[in-house]
Short mmCIF file of C-alpha atoms in Angstrom, two decimals:
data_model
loop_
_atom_site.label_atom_id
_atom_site.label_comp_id
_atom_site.label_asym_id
_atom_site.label_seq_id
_atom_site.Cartn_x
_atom_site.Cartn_y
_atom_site.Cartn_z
CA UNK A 9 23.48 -55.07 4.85
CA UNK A 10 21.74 -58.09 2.74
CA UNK A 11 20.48 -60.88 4.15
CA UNK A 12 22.99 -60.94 6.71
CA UNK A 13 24.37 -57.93 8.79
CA UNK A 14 28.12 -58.93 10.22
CA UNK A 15 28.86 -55.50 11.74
CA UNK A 16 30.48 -54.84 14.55
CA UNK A 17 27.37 -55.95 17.10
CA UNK A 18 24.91 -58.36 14.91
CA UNK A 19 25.51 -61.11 12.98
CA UNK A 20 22.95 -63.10 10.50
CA UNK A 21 23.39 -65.67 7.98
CA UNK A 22 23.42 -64.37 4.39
CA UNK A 23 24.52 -53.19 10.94
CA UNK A 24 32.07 -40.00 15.85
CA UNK A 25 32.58 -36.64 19.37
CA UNK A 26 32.16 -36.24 22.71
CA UNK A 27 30.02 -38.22 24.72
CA UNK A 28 29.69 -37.09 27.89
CA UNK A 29 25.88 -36.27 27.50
CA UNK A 30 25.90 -40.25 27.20
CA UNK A 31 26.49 -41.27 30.19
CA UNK A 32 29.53 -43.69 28.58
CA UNK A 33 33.07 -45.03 29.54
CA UNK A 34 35.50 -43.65 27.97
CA UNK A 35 39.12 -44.32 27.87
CA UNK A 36 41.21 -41.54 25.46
CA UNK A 37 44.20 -42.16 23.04
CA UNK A 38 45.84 -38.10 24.08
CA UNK A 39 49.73 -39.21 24.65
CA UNK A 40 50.91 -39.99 28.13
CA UNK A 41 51.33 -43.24 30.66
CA UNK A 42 48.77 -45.87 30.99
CA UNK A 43 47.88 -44.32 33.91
CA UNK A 44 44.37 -45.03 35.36
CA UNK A 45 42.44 -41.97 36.72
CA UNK A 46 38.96 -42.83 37.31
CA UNK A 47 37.19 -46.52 37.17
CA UNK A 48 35.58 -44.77 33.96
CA UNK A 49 38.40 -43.50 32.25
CA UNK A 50 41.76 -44.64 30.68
CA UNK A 51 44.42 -42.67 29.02
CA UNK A 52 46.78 -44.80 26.44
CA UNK A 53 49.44 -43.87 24.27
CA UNK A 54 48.84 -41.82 20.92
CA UNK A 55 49.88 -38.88 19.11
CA UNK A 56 47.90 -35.89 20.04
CA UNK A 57 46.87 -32.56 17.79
CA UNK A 58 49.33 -29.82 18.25
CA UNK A 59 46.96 -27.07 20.48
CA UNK A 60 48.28 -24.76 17.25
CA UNK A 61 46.39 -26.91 14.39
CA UNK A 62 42.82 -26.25 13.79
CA UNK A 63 40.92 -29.02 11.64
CA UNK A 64 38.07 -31.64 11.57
CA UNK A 65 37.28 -34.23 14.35
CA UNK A 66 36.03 -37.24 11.92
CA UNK A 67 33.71 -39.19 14.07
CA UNK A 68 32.93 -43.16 13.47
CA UNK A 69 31.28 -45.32 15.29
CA UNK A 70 31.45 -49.01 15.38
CA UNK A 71 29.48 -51.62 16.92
CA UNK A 72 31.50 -54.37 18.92
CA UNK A 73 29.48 -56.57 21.62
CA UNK A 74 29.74 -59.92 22.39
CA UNK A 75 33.48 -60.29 21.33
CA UNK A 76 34.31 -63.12 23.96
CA UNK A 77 31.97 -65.63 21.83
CA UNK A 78 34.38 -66.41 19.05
CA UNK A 79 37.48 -65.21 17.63
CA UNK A 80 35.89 -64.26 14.31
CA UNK A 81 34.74 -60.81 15.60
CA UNK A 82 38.28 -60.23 16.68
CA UNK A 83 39.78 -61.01 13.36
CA UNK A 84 36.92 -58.98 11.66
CA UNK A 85 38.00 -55.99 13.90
CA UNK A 86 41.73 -56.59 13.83
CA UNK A 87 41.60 -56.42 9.75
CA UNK A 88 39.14 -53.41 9.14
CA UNK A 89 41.25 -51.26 11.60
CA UNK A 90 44.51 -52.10 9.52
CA UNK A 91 43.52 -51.90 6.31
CA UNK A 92 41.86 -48.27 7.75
CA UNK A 93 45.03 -46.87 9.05
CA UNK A 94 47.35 -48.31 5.71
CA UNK A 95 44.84 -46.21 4.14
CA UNK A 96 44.55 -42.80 6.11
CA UNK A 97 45.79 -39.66 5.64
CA UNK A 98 43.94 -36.66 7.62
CA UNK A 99 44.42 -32.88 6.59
CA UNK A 100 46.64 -30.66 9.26
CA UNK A 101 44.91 -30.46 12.60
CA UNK A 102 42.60 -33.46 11.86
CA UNK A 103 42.36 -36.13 14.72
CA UNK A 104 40.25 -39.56 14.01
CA UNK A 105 37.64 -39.47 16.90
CA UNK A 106 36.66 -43.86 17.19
CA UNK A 107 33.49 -44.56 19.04
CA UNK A 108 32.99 -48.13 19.82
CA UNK A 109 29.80 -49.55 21.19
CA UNK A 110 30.37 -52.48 23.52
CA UNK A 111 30.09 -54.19 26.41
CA UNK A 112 32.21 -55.07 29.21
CA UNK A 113 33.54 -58.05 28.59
CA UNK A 114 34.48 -56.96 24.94
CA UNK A 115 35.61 -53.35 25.86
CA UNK A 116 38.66 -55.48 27.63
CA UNK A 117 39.18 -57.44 23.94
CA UNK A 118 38.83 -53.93 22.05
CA UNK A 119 41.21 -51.92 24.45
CA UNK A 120 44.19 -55.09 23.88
CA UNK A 121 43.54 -54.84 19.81
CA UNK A 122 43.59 -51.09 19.74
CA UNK A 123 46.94 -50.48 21.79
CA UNK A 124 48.14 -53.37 19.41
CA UNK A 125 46.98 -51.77 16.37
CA UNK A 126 47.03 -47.81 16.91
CA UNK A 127 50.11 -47.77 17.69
CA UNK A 128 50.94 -47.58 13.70
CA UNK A 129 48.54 -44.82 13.42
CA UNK A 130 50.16 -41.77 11.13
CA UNK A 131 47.50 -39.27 12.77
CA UNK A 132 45.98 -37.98 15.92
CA UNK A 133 43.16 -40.12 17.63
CA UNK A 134 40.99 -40.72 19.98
CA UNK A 135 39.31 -43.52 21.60
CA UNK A 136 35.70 -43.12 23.03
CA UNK A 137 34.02 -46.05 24.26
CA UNK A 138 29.96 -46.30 25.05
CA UNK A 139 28.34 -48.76 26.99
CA UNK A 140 25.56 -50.49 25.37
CA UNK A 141 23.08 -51.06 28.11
CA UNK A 142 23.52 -47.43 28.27
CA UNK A 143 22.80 -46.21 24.81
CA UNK A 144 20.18 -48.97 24.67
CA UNK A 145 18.05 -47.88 27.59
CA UNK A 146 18.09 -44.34 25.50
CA UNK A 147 17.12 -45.83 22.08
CA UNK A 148 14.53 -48.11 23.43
CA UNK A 149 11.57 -45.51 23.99
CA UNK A 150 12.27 -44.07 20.82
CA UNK A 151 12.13 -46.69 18.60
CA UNK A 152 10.39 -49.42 20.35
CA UNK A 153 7.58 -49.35 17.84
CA UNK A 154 9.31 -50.05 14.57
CA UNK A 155 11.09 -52.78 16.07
CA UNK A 156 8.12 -55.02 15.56
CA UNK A 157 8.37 -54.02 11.71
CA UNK A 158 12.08 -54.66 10.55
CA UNK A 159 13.10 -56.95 13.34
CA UNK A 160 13.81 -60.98 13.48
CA UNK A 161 10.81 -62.85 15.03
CA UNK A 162 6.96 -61.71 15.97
CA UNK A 163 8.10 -59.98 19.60
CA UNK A 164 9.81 -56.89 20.07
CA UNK A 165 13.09 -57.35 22.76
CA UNK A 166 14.77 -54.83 24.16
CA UNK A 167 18.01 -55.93 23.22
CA UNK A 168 17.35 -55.53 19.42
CA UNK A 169 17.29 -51.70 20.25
CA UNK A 170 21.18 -51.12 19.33
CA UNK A 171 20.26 -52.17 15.92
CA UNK A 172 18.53 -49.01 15.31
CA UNK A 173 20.98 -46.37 16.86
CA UNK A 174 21.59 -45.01 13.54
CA UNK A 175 17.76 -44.41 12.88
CA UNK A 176 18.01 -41.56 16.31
CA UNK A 177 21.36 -41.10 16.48
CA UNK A 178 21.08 -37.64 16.73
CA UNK A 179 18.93 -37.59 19.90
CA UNK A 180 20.98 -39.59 21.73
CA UNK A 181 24.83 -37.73 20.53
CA UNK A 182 25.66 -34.15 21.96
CA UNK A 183 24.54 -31.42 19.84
CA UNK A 184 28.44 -29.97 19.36
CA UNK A 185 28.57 -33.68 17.21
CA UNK A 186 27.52 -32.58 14.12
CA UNK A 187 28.55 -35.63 11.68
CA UNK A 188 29.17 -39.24 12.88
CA UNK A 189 29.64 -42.27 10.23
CA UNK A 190 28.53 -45.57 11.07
CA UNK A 191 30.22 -48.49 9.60
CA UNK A 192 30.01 -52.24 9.84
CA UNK A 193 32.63 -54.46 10.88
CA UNK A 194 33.28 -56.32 7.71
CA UNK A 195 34.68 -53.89 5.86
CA UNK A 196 38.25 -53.37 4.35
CA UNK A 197 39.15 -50.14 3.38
CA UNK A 198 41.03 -49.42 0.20
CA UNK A 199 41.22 -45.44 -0.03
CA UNK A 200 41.52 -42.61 2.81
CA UNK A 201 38.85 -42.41 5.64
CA UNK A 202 38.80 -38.62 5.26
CA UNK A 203 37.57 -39.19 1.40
CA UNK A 204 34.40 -41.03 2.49
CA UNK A 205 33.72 -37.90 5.13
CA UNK A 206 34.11 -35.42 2.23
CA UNK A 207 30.71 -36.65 0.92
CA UNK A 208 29.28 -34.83 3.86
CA UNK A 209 29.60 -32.00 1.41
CA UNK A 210 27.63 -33.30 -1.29
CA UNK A 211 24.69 -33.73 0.40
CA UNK A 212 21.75 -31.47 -1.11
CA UNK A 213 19.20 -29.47 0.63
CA UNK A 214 17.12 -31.42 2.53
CA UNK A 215 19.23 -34.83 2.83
CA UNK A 216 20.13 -36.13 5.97
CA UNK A 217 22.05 -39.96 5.61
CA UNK A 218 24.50 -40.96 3.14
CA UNK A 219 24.17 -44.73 2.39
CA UNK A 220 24.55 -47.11 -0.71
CA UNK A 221 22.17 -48.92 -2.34
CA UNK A 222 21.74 -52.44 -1.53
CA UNK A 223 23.27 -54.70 -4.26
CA UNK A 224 21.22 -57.62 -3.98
CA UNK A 225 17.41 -58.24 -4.63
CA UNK A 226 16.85 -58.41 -1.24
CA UNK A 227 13.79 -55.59 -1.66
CA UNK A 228 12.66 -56.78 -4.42
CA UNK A 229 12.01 -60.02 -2.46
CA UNK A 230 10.72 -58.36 0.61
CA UNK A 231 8.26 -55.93 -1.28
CA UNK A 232 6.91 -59.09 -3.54
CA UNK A 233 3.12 -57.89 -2.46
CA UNK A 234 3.43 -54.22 -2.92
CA UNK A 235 4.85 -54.90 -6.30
CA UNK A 236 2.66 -57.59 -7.40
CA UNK A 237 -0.25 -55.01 -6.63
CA UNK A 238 1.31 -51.76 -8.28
CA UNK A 239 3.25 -53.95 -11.07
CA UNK A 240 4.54 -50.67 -12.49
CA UNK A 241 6.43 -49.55 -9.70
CA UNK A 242 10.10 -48.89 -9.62
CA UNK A 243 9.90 -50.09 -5.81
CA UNK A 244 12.59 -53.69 -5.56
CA UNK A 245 13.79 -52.63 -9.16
CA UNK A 246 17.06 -52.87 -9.92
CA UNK A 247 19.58 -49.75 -10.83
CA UNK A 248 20.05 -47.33 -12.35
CA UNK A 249 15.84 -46.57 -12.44
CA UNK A 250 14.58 -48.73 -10.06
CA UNK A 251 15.09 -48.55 -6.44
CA UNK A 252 16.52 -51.69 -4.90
CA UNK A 253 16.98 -50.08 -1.22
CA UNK A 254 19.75 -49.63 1.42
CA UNK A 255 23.02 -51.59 2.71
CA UNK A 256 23.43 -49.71 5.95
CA UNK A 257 27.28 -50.95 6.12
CA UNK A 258 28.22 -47.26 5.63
CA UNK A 259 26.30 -44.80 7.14
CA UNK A 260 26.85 -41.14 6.82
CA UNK A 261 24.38 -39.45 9.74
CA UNK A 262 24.45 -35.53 9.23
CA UNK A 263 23.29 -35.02 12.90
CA UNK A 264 22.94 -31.55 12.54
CA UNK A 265 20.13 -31.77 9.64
CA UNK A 266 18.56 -34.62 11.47
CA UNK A 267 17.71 -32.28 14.14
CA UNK A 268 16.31 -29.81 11.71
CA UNK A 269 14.38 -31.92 9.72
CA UNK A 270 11.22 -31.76 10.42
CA UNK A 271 10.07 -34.44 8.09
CA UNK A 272 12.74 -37.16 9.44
CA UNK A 273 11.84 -36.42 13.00
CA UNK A 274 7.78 -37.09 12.11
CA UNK A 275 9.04 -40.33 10.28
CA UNK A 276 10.01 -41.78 13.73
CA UNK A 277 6.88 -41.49 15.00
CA UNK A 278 5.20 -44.78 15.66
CA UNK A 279 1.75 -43.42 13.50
CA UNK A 280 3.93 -42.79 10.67
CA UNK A 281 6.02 -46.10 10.68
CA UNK A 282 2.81 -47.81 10.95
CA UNK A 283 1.01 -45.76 7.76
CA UNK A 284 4.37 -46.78 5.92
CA UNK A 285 4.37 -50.21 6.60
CA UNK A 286 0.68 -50.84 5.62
CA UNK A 287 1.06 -48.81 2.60
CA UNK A 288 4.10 -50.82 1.05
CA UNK A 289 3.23 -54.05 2.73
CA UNK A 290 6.12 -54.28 4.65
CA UNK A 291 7.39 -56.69 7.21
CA UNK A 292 11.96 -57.25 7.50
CA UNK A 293 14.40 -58.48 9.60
CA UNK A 294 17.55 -56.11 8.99
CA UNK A 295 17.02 -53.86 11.36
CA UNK A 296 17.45 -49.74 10.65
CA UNK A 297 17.84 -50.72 7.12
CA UNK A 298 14.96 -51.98 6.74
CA UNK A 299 13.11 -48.47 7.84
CA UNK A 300 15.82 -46.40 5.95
CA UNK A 301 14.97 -48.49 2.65
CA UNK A 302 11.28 -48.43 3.21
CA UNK A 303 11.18 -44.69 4.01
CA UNK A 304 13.45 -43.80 1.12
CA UNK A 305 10.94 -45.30 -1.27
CA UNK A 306 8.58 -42.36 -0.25
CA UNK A 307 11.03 -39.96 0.71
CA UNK A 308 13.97 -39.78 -1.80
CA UNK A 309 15.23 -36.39 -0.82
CA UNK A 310 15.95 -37.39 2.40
CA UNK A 311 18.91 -39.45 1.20
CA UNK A 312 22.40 -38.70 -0.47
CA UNK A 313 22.70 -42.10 -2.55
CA UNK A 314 26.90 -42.90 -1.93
CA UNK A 315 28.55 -44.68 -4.96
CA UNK A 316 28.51 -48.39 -4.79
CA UNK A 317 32.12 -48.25 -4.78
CA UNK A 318 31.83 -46.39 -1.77
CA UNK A 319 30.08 -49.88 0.16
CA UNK A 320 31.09 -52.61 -2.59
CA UNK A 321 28.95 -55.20 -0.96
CA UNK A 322 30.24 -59.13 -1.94
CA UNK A 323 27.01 -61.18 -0.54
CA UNK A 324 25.81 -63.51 -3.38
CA UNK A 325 22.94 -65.34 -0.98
CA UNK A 326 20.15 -64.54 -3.31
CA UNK A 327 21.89 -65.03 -6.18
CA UNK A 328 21.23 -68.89 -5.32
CA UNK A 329 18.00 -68.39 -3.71
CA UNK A 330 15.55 -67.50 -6.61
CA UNK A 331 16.98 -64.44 -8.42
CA UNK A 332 19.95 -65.73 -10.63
CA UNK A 333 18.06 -64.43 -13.66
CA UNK A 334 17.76 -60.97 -12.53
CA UNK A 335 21.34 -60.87 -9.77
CA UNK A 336 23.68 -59.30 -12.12
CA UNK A 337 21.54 -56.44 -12.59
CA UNK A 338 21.70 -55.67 -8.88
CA UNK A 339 25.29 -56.80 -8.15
CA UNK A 340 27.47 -54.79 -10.57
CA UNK A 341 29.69 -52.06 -9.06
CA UNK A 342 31.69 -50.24 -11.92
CA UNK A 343 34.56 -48.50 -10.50
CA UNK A 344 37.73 -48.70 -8.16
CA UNK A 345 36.57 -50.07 -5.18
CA UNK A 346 36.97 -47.55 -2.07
CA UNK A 347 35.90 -50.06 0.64
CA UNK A 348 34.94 -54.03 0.47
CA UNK A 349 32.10 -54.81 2.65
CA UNK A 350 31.89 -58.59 3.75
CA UNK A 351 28.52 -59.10 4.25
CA UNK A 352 27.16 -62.52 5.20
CA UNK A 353 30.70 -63.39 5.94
CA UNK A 354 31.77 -63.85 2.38
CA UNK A 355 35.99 -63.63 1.95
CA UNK A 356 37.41 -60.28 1.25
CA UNK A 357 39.63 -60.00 -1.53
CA UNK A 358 43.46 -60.13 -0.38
CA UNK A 359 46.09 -56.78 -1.71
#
């Protein structure tokens, strides 16, 4: 995410599993009628795992509120989820498991485009939907306190909450959910989904998130004090030394070490975020990658840095608002690109 976030619940200008434990609606892609069991609950057509397979449930979660305003989201949604299932190929025994966080209103857009669009799908799925009143009224207690710190405006609003369910993702998801990805809306995907959850295994000792760096110089911009104080620092700089920050358009969240880490869970605590923030002068606007970029600048380890190719951001918004000498050095992606990322609703490149 750069100066604007389009994913699948925020927008700016230019931010996957059982879920029982969640209190959430679901509505399952297992095979059968269209039958409607409970007021919660909806089984739809799909091809189910053989009983006889063992493999991986991939979980990802997308954000999608709000869908009823415009027809942009829709498209958005509609050409992520094709370009992911041209693109998929899961081992034997894998089944995609699709959380989408929505609301009502949007749930009934989502559940049209999905029977529309999975029925194409080459693999096992399923379909879990959570509310977002629900999840939010979880996340709000938790990270109430940082929301004054990378949040829009002087207040902090309920409502902004959702933007930082990656940030304690793993107190809110069952503990049998050991590894959820997050992704953005604007995305197109040009490789296999199962690829991207491979870098799970990459991850050293002691990291917890996957994400890309942010390929603007968005950090550079919002750290302007710190750096003008410590004029040394490798804090804004651009790659490969410096550390220009977080997108948060792909997020892998290895819930399982979150839970363990005892440094990540003190990190959340509002004495903590507040001893960052005064240290590196920081004040954002992009919600939980804002506090991911600001606590990777003191806690490196935490993070397994994906390859730019892996979140091949196409924002140029700074590029004409002060940085053109210094852009390129930020922007460059070497490599075959994996998945195009949008951001600040800039045209993905057509096959």
């Amino acid at each position: 995410m750069a100066v604007g976030r389009a994913g699948w619940a925020r927008s700016q200008p230019c931010a996957l599993a059982l879920a029982a434990a969640l209190a959430v609606c679901a509505f399952y892609y297992l095979g059968g009628g269209g039958e409607t069991f409970s007021t919660a609950t909806r089984r739809l057509r799909a091809t189910p795992a053989s009983p006889a397979r063992r493999g991986r449930a991939l979980h990802l979660l997308v954000l999608f509120t709000k869908a009823e305003r415009g027809p942009s989201l829709r498209d958005k949604a509609r050409a992520a989820l094709r370009s992911l299932l041209r693109h998929g190929r899961l081992g034997r025994g894998d089944a995609l498991r699709l959380h989408l966080v929505t609301d009502r209103n949007s749930r009934d857009i989502a559940e049209g485009l999905l029977r529309d669009e999975l029925g194409r799908a080459a693999f096992p799925h399923q379909i879990i939907t959570h509310d977002v009143n629900e999840l939010t009224e979880k996340l709000f207690p938790i990270v109430e306190a940082m929301q004054k710190h990378f949040s829009a405006g002087t207040g902090t609003y309920y409502s902004d909450s959702i933007f930082f369910l990656s940030v304690a993702m793993h107190r809110i998801m069952p503990p049998e959910i050991t590894q959820i990805i997050q992704v953005d809306l604007d995305l197109k995907y040009k490789a296999n989904i199962r690829d991207l959850f491979e870098e799970f295994d990459s991850f050293k000792e002691g990291a917890v998130i996957g994400i890309a760096r942010e390929m603007q110089p968005v950090y550079r911009h919002t750290f302007w004090q710190y750096r003008r104080e410590n004029p040394k620092t490798r804090v804004g700089e651009p790659p490969p030394d410096g550390l220009p920050g977080f997108n948060s358009g792909v997020l892998l969240l290895n819930l399982e070490a979150m839970r363990r880490s005892k440094l990540y869970n003190q990190l959340l605590e509002p004495a903590m975020v507040q001893k960052l923030t005064e240290k590196y002068r920081f004040k954002g606007h992009l919600g939980d990658q804002d506090f991911f970029t600001m606590v990777g600048m003191e806690h490196p380890e935490l993070f397994h840095v994906l390859d730019c190719t892996w979140n091949r951001q196409l924002c140029t918004w700074w590029k004409d608002h002060g940085y053109s000498d210094v852009f390129d050095q930020y922007f460059r992606c070497d490599g075959e690109v994996k998945i195009y990322h949008g951001n600040c609703n800039t045209p993905i490149p057509e096959d």
